[in-house]
Tab-separated table of C-alpha atoms and ligand atoms in Angstrom:
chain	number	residue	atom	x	y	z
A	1	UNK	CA	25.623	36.777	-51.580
A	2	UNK	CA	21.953	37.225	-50.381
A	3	UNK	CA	20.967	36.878	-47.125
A	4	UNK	CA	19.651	33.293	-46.534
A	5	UNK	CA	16.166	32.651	-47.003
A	6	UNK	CA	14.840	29.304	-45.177
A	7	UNK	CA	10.916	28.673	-46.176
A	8	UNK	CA	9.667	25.982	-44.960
A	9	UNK	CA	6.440	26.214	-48.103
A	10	UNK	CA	8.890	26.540	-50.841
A	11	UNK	CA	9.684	23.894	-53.393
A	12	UNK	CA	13.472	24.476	-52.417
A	13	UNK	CA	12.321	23.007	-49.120
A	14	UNK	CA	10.392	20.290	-50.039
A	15	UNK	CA	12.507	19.391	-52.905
A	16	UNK	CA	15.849	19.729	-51.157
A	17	UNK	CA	16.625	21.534	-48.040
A	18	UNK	CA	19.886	20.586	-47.080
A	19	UNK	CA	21.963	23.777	-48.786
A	20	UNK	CA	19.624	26.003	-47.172
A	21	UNK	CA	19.974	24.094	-44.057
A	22	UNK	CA	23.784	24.488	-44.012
A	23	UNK	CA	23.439	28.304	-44.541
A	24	UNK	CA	21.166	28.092	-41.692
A	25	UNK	CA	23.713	26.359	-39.285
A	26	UNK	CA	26.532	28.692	-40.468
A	27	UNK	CA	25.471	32.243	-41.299
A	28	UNK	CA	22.501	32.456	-38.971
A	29	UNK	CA	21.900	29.873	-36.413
A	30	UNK	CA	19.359	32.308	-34.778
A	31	UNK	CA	17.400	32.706	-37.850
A	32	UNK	CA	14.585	35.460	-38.068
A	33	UNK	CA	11.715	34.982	-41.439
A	34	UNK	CA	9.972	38.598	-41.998
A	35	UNK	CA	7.604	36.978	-44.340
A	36	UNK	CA	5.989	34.420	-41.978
A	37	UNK	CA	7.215	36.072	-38.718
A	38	UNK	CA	8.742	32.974	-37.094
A	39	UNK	CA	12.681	32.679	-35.904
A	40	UNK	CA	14.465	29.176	-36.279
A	41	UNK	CA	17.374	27.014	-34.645
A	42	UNK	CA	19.375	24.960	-37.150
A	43	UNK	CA	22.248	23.649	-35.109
A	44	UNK	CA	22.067	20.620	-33.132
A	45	UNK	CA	23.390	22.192	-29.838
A	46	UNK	CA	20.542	24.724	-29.928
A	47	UNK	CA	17.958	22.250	-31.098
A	48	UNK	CA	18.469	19.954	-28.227
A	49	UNK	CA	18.756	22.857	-25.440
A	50	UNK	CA	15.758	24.068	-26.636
A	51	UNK	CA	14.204	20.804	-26.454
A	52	UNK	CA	14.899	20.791	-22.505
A	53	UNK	CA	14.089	24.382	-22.176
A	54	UNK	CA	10.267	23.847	-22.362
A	55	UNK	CA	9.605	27.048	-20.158
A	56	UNK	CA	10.944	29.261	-22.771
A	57	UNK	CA	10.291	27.398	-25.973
A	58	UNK	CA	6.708	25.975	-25.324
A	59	UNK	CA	4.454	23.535	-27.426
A	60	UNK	CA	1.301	25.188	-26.059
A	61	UNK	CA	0.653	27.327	-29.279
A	62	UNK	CA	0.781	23.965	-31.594
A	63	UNK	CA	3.500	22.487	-33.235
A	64	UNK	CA	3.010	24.166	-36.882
A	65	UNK	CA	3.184	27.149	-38.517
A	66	UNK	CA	-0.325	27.309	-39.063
A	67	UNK	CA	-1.872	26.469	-36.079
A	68	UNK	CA	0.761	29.013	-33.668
A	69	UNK	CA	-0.792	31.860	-35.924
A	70	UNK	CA	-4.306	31.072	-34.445
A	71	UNK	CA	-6.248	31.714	-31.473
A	72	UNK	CA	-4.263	30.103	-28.069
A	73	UNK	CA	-7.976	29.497	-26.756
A	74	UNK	CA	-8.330	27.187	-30.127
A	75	UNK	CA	-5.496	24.860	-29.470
A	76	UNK	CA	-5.902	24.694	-26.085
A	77	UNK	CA	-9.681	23.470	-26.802
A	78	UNK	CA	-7.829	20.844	-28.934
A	79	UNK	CA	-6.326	19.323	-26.019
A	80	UNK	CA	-3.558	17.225	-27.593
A	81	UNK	CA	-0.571	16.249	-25.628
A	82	UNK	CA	1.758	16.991	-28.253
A	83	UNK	CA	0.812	20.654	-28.151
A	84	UNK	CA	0.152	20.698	-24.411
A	85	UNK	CA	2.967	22.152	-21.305
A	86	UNK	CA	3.635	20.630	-17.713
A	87	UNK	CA	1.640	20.480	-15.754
A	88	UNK	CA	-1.033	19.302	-18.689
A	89	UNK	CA	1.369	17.346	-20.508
A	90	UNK	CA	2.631	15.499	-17.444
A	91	UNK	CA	-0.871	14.386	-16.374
A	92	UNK	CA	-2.082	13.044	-20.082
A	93	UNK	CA	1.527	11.600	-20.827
A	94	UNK	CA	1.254	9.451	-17.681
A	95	UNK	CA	-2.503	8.299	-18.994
A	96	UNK	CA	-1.873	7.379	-22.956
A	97	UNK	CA	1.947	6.456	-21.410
A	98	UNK	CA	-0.214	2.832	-19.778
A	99	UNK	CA	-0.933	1.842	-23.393
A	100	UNK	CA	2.461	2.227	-25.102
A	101	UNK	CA	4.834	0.453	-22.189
A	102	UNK	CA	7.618	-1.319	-23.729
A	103	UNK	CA	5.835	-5.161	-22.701
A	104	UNK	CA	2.157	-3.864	-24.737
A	105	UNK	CA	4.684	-2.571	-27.502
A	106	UNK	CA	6.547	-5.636	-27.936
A	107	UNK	CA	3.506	-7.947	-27.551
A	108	UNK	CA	2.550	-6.201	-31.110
A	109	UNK	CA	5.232	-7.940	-32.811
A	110	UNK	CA	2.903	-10.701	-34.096
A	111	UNK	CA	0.618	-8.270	-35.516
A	112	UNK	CA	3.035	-5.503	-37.359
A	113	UNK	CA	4.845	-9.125	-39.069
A	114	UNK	CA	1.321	-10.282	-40.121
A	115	UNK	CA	0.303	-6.591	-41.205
A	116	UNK	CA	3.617	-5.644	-43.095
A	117	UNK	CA	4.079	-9.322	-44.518
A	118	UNK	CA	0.386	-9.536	-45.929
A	119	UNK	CA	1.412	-6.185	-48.182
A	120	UNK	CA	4.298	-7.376	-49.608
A	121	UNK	CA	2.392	-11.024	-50.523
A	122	UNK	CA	0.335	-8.957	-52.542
A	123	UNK	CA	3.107	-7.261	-54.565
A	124	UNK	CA	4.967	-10.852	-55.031
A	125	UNK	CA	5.807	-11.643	-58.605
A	126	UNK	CA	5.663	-7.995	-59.904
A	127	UNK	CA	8.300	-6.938	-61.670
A	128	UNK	CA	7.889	-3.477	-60.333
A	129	UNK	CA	5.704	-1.253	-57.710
A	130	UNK	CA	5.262	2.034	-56.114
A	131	UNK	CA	7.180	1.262	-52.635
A	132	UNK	CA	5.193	3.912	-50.901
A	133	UNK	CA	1.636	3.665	-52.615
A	134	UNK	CA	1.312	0.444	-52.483
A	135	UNK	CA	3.816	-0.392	-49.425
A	136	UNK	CA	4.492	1.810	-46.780
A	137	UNK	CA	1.557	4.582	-47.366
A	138	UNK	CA	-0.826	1.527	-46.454
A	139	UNK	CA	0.725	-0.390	-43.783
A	140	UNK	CA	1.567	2.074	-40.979
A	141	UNK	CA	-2.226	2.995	-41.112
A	142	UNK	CA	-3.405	-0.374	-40.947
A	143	UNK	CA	-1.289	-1.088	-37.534
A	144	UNK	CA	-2.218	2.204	-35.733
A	145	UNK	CA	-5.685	1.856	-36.257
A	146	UNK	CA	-6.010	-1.777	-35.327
A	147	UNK	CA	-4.381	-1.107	-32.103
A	148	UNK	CA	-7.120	1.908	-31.944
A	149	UNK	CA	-9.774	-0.652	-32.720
A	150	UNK	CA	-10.964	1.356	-36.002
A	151	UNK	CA	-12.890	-0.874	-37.826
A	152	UNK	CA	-11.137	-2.508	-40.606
A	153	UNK	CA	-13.267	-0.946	-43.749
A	154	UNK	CA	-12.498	2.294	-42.207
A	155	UNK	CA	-8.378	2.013	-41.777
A	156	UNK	CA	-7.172	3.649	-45.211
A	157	UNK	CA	-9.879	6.294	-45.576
A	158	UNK	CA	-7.888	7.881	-42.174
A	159	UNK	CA	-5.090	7.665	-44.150
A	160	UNK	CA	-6.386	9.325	-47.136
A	161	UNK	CA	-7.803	12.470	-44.591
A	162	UNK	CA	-4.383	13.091	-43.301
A	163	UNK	CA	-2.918	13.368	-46.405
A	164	UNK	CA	-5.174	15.891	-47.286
A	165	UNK	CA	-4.404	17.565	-43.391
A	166	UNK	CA	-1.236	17.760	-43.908
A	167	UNK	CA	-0.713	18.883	-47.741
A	168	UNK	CA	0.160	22.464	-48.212
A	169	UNK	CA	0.286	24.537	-51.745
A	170	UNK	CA	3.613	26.505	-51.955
A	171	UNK	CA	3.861	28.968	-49.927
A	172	UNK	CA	0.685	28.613	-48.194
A	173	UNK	CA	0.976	28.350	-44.176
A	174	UNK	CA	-2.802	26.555	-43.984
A	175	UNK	CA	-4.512	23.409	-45.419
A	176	UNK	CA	-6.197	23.655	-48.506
A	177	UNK	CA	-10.516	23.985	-47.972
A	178	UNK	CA	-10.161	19.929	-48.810
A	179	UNK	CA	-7.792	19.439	-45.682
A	180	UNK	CA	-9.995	21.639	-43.064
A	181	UNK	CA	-12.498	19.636	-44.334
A	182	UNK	CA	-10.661	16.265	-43.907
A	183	UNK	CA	-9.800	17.486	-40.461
A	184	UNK	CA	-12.941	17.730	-39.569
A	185	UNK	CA	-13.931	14.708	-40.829
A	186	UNK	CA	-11.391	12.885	-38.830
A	187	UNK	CA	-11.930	14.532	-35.939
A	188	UNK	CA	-15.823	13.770	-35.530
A	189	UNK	CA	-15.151	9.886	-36.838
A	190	UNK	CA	-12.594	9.627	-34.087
A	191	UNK	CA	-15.178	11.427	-31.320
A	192	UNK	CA	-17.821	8.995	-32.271
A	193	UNK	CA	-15.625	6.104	-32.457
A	194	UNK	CA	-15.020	6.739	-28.888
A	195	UNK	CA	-18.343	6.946	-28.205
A	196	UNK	CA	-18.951	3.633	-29.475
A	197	UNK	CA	-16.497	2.185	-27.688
A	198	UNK	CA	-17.511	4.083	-24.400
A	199	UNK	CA	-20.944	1.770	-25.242
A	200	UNK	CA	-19.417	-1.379	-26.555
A	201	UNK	CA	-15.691	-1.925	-24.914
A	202	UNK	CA	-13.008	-4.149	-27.044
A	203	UNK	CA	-9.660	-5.051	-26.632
A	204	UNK	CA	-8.349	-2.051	-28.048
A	205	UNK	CA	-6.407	1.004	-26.621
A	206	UNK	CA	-9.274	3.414	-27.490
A	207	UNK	CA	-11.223	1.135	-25.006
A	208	UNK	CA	-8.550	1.007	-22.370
A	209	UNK	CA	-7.874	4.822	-22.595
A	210	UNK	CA	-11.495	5.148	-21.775
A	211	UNK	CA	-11.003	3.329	-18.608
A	212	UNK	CA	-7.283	4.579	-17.301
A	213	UNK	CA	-7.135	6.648	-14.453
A	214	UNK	CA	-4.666	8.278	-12.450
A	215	UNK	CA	-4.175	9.444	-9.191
A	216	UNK	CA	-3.683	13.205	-9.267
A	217	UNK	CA	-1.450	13.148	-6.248
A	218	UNK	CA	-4.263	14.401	-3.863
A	219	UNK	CA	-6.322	11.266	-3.898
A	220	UNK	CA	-8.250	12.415	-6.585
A	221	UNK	CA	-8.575	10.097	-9.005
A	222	UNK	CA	-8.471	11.598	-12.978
A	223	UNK	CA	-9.648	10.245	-16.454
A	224	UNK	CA	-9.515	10.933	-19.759
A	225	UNK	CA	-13.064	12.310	-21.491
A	226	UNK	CA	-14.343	12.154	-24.845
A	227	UNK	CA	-12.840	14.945	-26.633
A	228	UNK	CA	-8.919	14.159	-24.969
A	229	UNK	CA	-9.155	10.513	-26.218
A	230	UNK	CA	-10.789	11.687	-29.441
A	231	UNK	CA	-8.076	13.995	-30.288
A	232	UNK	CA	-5.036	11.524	-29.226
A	233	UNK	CA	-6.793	9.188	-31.613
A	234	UNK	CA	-6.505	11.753	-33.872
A	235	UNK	CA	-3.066	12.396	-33.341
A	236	UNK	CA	-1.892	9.388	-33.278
A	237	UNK	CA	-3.117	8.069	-36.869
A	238	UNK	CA	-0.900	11.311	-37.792
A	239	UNK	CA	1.931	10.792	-35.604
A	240	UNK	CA	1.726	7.037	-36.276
A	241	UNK	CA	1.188	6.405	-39.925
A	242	UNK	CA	2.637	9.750	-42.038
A	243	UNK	CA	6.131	9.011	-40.391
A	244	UNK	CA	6.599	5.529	-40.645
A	245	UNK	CA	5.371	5.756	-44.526
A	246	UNK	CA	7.804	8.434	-44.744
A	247	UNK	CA	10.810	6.174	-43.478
A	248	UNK	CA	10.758	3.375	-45.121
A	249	UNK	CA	9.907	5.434	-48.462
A	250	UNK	CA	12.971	7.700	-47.433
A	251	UNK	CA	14.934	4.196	-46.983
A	252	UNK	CA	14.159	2.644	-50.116
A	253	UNK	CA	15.371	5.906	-51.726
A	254	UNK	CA	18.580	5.779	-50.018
A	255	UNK	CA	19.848	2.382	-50.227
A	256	UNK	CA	18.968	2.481	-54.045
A	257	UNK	CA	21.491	5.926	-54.188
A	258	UNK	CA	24.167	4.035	-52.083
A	259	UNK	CA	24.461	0.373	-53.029
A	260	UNK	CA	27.358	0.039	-51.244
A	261	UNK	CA	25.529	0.547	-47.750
A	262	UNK	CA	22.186	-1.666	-49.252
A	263	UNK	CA	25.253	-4.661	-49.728
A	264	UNK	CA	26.472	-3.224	-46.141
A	265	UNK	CA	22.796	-4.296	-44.698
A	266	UNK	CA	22.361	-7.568	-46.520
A	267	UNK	CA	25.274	-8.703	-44.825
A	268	UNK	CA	24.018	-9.008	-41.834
A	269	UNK	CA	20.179	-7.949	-41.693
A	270	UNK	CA	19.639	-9.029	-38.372
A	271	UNK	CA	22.496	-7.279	-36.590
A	272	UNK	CA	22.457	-4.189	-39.014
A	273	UNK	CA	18.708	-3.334	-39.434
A	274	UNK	CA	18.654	-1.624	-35.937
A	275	UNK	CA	21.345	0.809	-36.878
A	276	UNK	CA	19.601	1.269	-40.655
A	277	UNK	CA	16.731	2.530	-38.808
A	278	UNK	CA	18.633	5.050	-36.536
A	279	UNK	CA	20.678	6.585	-39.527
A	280	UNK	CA	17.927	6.817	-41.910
A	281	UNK	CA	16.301	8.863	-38.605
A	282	UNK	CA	19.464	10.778	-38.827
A	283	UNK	CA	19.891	11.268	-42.394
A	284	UNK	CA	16.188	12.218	-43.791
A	285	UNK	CA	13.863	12.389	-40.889
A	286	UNK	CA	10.306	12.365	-41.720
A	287	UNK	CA	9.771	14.881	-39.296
A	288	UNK	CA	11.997	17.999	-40.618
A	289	UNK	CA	10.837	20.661	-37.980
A	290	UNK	CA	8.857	20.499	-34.130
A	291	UNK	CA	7.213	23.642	-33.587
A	292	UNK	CA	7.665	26.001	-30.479
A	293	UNK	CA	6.627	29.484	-29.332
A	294	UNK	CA	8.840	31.573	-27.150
A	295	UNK	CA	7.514	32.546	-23.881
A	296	UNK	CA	10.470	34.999	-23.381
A	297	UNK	CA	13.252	36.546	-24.801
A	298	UNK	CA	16.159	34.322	-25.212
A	299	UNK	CA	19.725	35.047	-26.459
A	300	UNK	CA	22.242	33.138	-28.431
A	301	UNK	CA	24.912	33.755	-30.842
A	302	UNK	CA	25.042	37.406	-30.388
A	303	UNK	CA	21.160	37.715	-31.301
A	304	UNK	CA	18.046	38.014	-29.309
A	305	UNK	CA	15.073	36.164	-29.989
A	306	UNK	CA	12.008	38.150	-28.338
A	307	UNK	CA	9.113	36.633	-26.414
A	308	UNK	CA	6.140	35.940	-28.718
A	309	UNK	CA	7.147	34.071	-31.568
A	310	UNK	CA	6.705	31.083	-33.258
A	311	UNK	CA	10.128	29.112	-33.483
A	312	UNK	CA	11.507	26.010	-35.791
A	313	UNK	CA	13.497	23.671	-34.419
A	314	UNK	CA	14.851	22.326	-37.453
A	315	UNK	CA	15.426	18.476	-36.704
A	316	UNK	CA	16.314	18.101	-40.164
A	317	UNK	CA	19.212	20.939	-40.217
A	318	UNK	CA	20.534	19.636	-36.799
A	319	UNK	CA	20.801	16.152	-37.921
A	320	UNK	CA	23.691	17.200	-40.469
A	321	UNK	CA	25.641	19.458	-38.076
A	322	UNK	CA	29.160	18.832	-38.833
A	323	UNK	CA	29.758	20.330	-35.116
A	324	UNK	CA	28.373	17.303	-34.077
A	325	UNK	CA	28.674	14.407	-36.869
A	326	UNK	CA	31.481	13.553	-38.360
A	327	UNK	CA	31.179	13.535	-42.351
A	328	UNK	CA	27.263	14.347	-41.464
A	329	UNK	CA	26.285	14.163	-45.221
A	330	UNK	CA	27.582	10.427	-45.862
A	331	UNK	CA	25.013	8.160	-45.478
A	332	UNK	CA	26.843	5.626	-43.010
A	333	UNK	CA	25.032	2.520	-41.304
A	334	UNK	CA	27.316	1.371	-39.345
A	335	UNK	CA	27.858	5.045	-37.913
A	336	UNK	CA	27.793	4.906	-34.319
A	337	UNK	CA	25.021	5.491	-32.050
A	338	UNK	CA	24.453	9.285	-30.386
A	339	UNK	CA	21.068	11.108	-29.580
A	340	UNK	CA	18.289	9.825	-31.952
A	341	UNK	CA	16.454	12.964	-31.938
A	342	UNK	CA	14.531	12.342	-35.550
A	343	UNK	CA	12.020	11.081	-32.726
A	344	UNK	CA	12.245	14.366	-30.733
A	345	UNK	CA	14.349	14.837	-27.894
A	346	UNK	CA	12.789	15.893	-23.824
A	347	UNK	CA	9.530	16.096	-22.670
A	348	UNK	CA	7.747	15.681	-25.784
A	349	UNK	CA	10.351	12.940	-27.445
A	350	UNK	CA	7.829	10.374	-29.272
A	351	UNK	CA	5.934	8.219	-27.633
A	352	UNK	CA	5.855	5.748	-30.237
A	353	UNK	CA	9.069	5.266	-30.567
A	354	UNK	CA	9.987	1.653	-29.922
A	355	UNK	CA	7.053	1.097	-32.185
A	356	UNK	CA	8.606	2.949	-34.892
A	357	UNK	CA	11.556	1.724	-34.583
A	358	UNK	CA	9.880	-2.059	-35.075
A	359	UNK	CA	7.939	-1.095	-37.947
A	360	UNK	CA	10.791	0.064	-39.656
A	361	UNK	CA	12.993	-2.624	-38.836
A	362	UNK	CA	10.768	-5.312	-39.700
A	363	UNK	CA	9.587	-3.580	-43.298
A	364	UNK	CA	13.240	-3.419	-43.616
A	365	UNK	CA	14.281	-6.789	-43.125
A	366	UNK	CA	11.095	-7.879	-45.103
A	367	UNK	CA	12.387	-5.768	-47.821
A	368	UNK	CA	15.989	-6.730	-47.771
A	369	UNK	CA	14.676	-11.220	-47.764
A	370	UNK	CA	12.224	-10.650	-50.747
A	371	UNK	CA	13.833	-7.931	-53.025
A	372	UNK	CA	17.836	-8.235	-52.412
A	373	UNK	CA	18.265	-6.544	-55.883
A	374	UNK	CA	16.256	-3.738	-57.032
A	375	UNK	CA	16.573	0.041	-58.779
A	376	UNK	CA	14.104	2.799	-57.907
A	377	UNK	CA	13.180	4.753	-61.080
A	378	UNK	CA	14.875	8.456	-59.615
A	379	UNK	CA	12.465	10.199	-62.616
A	380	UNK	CA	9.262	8.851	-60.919
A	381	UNK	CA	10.214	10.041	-57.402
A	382	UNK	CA	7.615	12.780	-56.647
A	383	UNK	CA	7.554	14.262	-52.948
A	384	UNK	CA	5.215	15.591	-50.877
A	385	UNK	CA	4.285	18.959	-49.842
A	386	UNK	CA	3.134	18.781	-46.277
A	387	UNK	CA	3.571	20.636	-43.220
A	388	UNK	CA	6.537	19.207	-40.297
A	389	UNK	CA	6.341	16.182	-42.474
A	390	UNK	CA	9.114	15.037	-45.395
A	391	UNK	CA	9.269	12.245	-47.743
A	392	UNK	CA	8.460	10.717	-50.816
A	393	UNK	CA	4.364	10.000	-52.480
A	394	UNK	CA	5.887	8.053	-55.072
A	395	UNK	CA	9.226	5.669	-55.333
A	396	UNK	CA	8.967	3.562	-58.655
A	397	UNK	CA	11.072	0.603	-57.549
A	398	UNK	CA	12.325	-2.515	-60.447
A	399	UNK	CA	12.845	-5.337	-59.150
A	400	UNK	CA	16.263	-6.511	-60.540
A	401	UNK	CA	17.470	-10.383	-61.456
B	1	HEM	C1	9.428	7.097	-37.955
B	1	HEM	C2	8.357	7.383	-37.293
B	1	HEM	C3	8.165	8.522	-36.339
B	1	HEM	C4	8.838	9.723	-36.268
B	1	HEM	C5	9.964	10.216	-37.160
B	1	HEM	C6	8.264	10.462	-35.164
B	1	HEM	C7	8.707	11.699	-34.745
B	1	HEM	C8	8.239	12.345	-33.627
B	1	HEM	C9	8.773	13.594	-33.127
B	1	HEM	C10	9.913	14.368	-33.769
B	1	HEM	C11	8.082	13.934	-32.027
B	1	HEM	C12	8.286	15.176	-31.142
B	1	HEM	C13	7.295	16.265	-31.437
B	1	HEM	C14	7.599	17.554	-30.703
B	1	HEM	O1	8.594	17.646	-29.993
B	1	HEM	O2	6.821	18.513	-30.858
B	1	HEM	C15	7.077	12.911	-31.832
B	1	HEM	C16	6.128	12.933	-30.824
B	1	HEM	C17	5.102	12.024	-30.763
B	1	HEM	N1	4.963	10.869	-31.500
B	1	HEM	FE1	6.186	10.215	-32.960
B	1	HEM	N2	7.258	9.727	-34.613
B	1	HEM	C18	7.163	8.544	-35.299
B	1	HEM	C19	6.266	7.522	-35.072
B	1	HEM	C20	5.282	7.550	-34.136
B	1	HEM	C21	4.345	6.483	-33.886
B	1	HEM	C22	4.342	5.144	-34.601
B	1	HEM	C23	3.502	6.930	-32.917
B	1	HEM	C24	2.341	6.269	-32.253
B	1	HEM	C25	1.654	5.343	-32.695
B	1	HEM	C26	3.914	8.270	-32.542
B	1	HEM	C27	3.309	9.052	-31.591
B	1	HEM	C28	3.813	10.242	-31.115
B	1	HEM	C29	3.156	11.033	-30.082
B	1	HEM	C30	1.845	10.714	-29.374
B	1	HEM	C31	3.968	12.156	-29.859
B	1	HEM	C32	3.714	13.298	-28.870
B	1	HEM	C33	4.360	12.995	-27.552
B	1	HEM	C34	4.203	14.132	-26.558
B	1	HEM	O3	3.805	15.250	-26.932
B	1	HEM	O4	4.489	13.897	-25.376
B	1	HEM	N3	4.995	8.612	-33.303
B	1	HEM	N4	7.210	11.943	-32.799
């Protein structure tokens, strides 16, 4: 048989990566691509020591294929905590950290029902609709950027940019000249939002990042500045809304393809939907690889992986490790709880987490009260081709009788 061959801009990839992934795990856990020159740990052990071992596998080169091939000097100018090492990360985690306790996070509640249960009134009565263009492409974006304070003709449009951002053509590492483009749009609406905002304060977290400060530890006090808040704002509409879109579109798929754990969840919404969330996490995370580049050699499984690289830790391989999970490719909800790391894992594990989870949840139990019976058209499912990020642009779903 020929060597494996995992790449990550292939339609085997973004069509369906789990054979590859299991070739991964088992024939070469330390996995070395000539054609894109990155190496790659499939296996959940490695995945998760790697997450704690941020002095050898670093975020400081970006988190993507694309942007570790460029210029160091570029990303560090970006200054984005998710591509950022201690002592940097520690300082700007502990600033955006104020704005996403778990009291401000729950306080939302009000808002995500309101948001989430004002799409679905729109879709009542119709016999059929697209549950990620017209349900959960729109309504992560709407949350994220009201708790920005992005005015509200603006919200989609952001949405619409990182879609462009993040779409790749096969086998191309960058964005297209329509995503550099959208990236630069984004990123100069976000740095004058702030500006505005630095002029005319709301209640918004855009406003309070502008006024956090720290201590450094010598009595210095620190603050965020313009281009650090612009680019977290920036971040976050990606972090934030591609994901969540992603789950519940990934969620819809899979109760539809196993009935018998959709029936499982009706049960008992309320004391099921938590565990939904986790397993869907588990079983198709929107987030299929976190980017890392080795600051030195490091050895495992009989192979050496040099200083110098870029390296994939591939969440979505290490989520069906059968050295880990038992029966990892049944899709179980009532599987028992272990290490959620579909939302990263260590230093860098998502911030938005317990939002996440609460989006999901209630979009699920919305789903689950209004549509008990439904049938997603498996012809019209059409996925995206994006970068770190997996999922579906297009689940026909029927409503049933
Ligand atoms: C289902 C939804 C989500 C998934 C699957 C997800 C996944 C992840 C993953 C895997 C990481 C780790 C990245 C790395 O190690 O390089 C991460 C980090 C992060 N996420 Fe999420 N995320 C989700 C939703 C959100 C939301 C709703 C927000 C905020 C509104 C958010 C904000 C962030 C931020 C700021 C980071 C970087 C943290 C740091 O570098 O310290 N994410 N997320």
């Amino acid at each position: 048989m020929a060597p494996v061959e995992f790449d990550p801009f292939s339609s085997v990839f973004f069509d369906d990566p789990y054979d590859v992934y299991r070739r991964l795990r088992d024939e070469s856990p330390m996995y070395h691509n000539e054609t894109y020159g990155f190496w790659a740990l499939s296996r959940y052990d490695d995945v998760v020591a790697a997450h704690r071992d941020w002095e050898t596998f670093s975020s400081s080169h970006g988190v993507d294929l694309w942007t570790m091939k460029s210029d160091p000097e570029h990303v560090r100018n970006m200054r984005m905590i998710i591509m950022m090492d201690p002592p940097e990360h520690e300082r700007m985690r502990a600033l955006v950290s104020r704005v996403f306790t778990p009291r401000a996070v729950a306080a939302l509640e009000p808002m995500i029902t309101e948001v989430i249960t004002g799409v679905l009134d729109g879709l009542a009565g119709r016999p059929s609709f697209d549950a990620v263009a017209e349900f959960s492409g729109p309504f992560p974006v709407e949350i994220i950027s009201r708790m920005l304070g992005v005015p509200a003709a603006d919200r989609q449009q952001i949405r619409h940019w990182l879609d462009l951002q993040l779409h790749r053509e096969p086998g191309e590492l960058g964005p297209t000249p329509a995503g550099l483009q959208a990236g630069a749009d984004a990123g100069t609406y976000f740095y004058r939002l702030v500006q505005d905002k630095r002029r005319r304060p709301g209640d918004d977290m855009l406003s309070r990042l502008i006024g956090a400060e720290l201590d450094r530890g010598d009595g210095e006090m620190t603050r965020l500045d313009d281009v650090e808040i612009a680019g977290f704002a920036s971040l976050l509409g990606g972090a934030g809304a591609e994901t969540v879109t992603k789950l519940v579109g990934n969620a819809v798929v899979l109760f539809a393809r196993n009935p018998d754990q959709w029936q499982c969840l009706l049960d008992d919404v309320g004391g099921r939907v938590a565990g939904a969330v986790e397993e869907i996490l588990r079983y198709y995370p929107p987030s299929q690889y976190q980017g890392r580049w080795s600051l030195r050699d490091h050895t495992a499984h009989g192979v050496t992986l040099p200083a110098g690289y870029p390296v994939l830790l591939v969440t979505g391989a290490a989520t069906r490790d059968e050295r880990f999970f038992v029966d990892p490719d049944r899709f179980d909800i009532l599987r028992p709880p272990s290490l959620a790391i579909g939302l990263g894992y260590g230093i860098h594990s998502c911030l938005g987490a317990a939002l996440a989870r609460m989006e999901s949840r209630i979009a699920l139990t919305e789903l689950a009260r209004r549509w008990p019976r439904f049938e997603v058209d498996e012809s019209g499912l059409r996925r995206v081709h994006m970068s770190n990020v997996a999922g579906f642009a297009n689940v026909p779903l029927h409503v049933a009788a």
